[in-house]
GROMACS .gro file of C-alpha atoms in nm:
model
  122
    1MET     CA    1  -1.932   0.799   2.159
    2PRO     CA    2  -1.715   0.569   2.371
    3LEU     CA    3  -1.716   0.194   2.325
    4SER     CA    4  -1.887  -0.031   2.575
    5GLU     CA    5  -1.678  -0.273   2.777
    6GLN     CA    6  -1.785  -0.566   2.559
    7GLU     CA    7  -1.697  -0.377   2.241
    8GLN     CA    8  -1.362  -0.274   2.388
    9ARG     CA    9  -1.281  -0.634   2.484
   10LEU     CA   10  -1.378  -0.750   2.136
   11LEU     CA   11  -1.158  -0.484   1.978
   12ASP     CA   12  -0.865  -0.578   2.201
   13GLU     CA   13  -0.911  -0.946   2.113
   14MET     CA   14  -0.917  -0.861   1.742
   15GLU     CA   15  -0.599  -0.654   1.781
   16ARG     CA   16  -0.420  -0.939   1.960
   17HIS     CA   17  -0.534  -1.184   1.693
   18LEU     CA   18  -0.415  -0.952   1.417
   19MET     CA   19  -0.077  -0.893   1.581
   20ARG     CA   20  -0.028  -1.264   1.644
   21ASN     CA   21  -0.135  -1.394   1.302
   22ASP     CA   22  -0.066  -1.106   1.064
   23ALA     CA   23   0.231  -0.933   1.221
   24ASP     CA   24   0.413  -0.916   0.889
   25VAL     CA   25   0.121  -0.726   0.731
   26VAL     CA   26   0.087  -0.486   1.023
   27SER     CA   27   0.459  -0.410   1.042
   28ALA     CA   28   0.518  -0.384   0.666
   29PRO     CA   29   0.665  -0.045   0.580
   30GLN     CA   30   0.453   0.175   0.360
   31GLY     CA   31   0.749   0.362   0.217
   32GLY     CA   32   0.543   0.671   0.144
   33ARG     CA   33   0.532   0.588  -0.227
   34SER     CA   34   0.201   0.582  -0.405
   35LEU     CA   35   0.096   0.515  -0.760
   36SER     CA   36   0.117   0.806  -0.997
   37TYR     CA   37  -0.198   0.900  -1.185
   38ARG     CA   38   0.014   1.001  -1.483
   39ASN     CA   39   0.188   0.662  -1.490
   40ILE     CA   40  -0.146   0.483  -1.475
   41VAL     CA   41  -0.283   0.686  -1.768
   42TYR     CA   42   0.030   0.638  -1.981
   43GLY     CA   43   0.045   0.270  -1.892
   44THR     CA   44  -0.319   0.222  -1.990
   45ILE     CA   45  -0.258   0.392  -2.323
   46LEU     CA   46   0.042   0.168  -2.385
   47VAL     CA   47  -0.158  -0.143  -2.296
   48LEU     CA   48  -0.431  -0.044  -2.541
   49LEU     CA   49  -0.178   0.028  -2.816
   50GLY     CA   50  -0.003  -0.301  -2.748
   51LEU     CA   51  -0.334  -0.485  -2.755
   52GLY     CA   52  -0.409  -0.327  -3.092
   53GLY     CA   53  -0.066  -0.435  -3.218
   54LEU     CA   54  -0.124  -0.785  -3.087
   55ILE     CA   55  -0.460  -0.809  -3.265
   56VAL     CA   56  -0.307  -0.679  -3.589
   57GLY     CA   57  -0.021  -0.925  -3.555
   58VAL     CA   58  -0.262  -1.217  -3.512
   59SER     CA   59  -0.503  -1.114  -3.789
   60VAL     CA   60  -0.226  -1.040  -4.040
   61PRO     CA   61   0.024  -1.326  -4.049
   62LEU     CA   62   0.306  -1.113  -3.905
   63ILE     CA   63   0.429  -1.272  -3.583
   64VAL     CA   64   0.680  -0.992  -3.526
   65VAL     CA   65   0.401  -0.731  -3.499
   66GLY     CA   66   0.218  -0.949  -3.244
   67VAL     CA   67   0.531  -0.996  -3.035
   68ILE     CA   68   0.605  -0.621  -3.043
   69GLY     CA   69   0.244  -0.553  -2.939
   70PHE     CA   70   0.278  -0.793  -2.647
   71VAL     CA   71   0.604  -0.630  -2.535
   72ILE     CA   72   0.437  -0.287  -2.551
   73MET     CA   73   0.147  -0.422  -2.342
   74LEU     CA   74   0.388  -0.560  -2.085
   75GLY     CA   75   0.573  -0.228  -2.070
   76GLY     CA   76   0.243  -0.047  -2.018
   77VAL     CA   77   0.151  -0.268  -1.724
   78VAL     CA   78   0.494  -0.218  -1.567
   79LEU     CA   79   0.465   0.159  -1.615
   80ALA     CA   80   0.115   0.166  -1.466
   81VAL     CA   81   0.216  -0.012  -1.144
   82THR     CA   82   0.542   0.179  -1.098
   83PRO     CA   83   0.523   0.432  -0.811
   84GLY     CA   84   0.565   0.791  -0.917
   85ARG     CA   85   0.872   0.986  -0.835
   86GLY     CA   86   0.815   1.329  -0.705
   87PRO     CA   87   0.987   1.596  -0.500
   88GLY     CA   88   1.071   1.497  -0.147
   89ARG     CA   89   1.067   1.123  -0.208
   90VAL     CA   90   1.429   1.073  -0.099
   91ARG     CA   91   1.475   1.083   0.276
   92THR     CA   92   1.803   1.212   0.414
   93GLU     CA   93   1.728   1.154   0.781
   94PRO     CA   94   1.939   0.879   0.937
   95ASP     CA   95   1.667   0.724   1.153
   96GLN     CA   96   1.300   0.798   1.101
   97THR     CA   97   1.179   0.557   1.368
   98ALA     CA   98   1.338   0.765   1.643
   99ARG     CA   99   1.120   1.066   1.566
  100ALA     CA  100   0.813   1.146   1.768
  101PRO     CA  101   0.484   1.052   1.599
  102GLN     CA  102   0.320   1.334   1.406
  103LYS     CA  103  -0.042   1.439   1.429
  104SER     CA  104  -0.116   1.322   1.075
  105SER     CA  105  -0.032   0.958   1.146
  106SER     CA  106  -0.223   0.677   0.983
  107PHE     CA  107  -0.496   0.475   1.148
  108MET     CA  108  -0.268   0.175   1.199
  109ASP     CA  109   0.002   0.394   1.356
  110ARG     CA  110  -0.249   0.529   1.605
  111MET     CA  111  -0.375   0.179   1.680
  112ASN     CA  112  -0.017   0.053   1.733
  113ASP     CA  113   0.056   0.343   1.968
  114ARG     CA  114  -0.261   0.269   2.160
  115TRP     CA  115  -0.168  -0.099   2.175
  116ASP     CA  116   0.179  -0.015   2.307
  117ARG     CA  117   0.031   0.210   2.576
  118ARG     CA  118  -0.207  -0.066   2.684
  119GLN     CA  119   0.076  -0.321   2.699
  120GLY     CA  120   0.276  -0.079   2.914
  121GLU     CA  121  -0.013  -0.046   3.161
  122SER     CA  122  -0.053  -0.424   3.201
   0.00000   0.00000   0.00000
């Protein structure tokens, strides 16, 4: 169902406001890297083990065990938020921006293309 003229004007105004105020967010590269489920699971396990070590280190007067538990927890968090590496992650193309847009583009890419077309018409 197409948008009414009022809805279209409102959408255009919101796009202009977004581009003017949040241009750094809109133009930030995604990089194609996402979080790995495996890394999140392993990181969570490490955080829980480190938390257990920290509790043991506090309850038993062994500061070294508590410090080691904290370091393990920190390593688990870093592992959990690290993007996964998989096949095809390294790009060998010299310039990806020169390519034509693909059909499976994201919502923001489609909106940017639409915005560019509208700016060209004006």
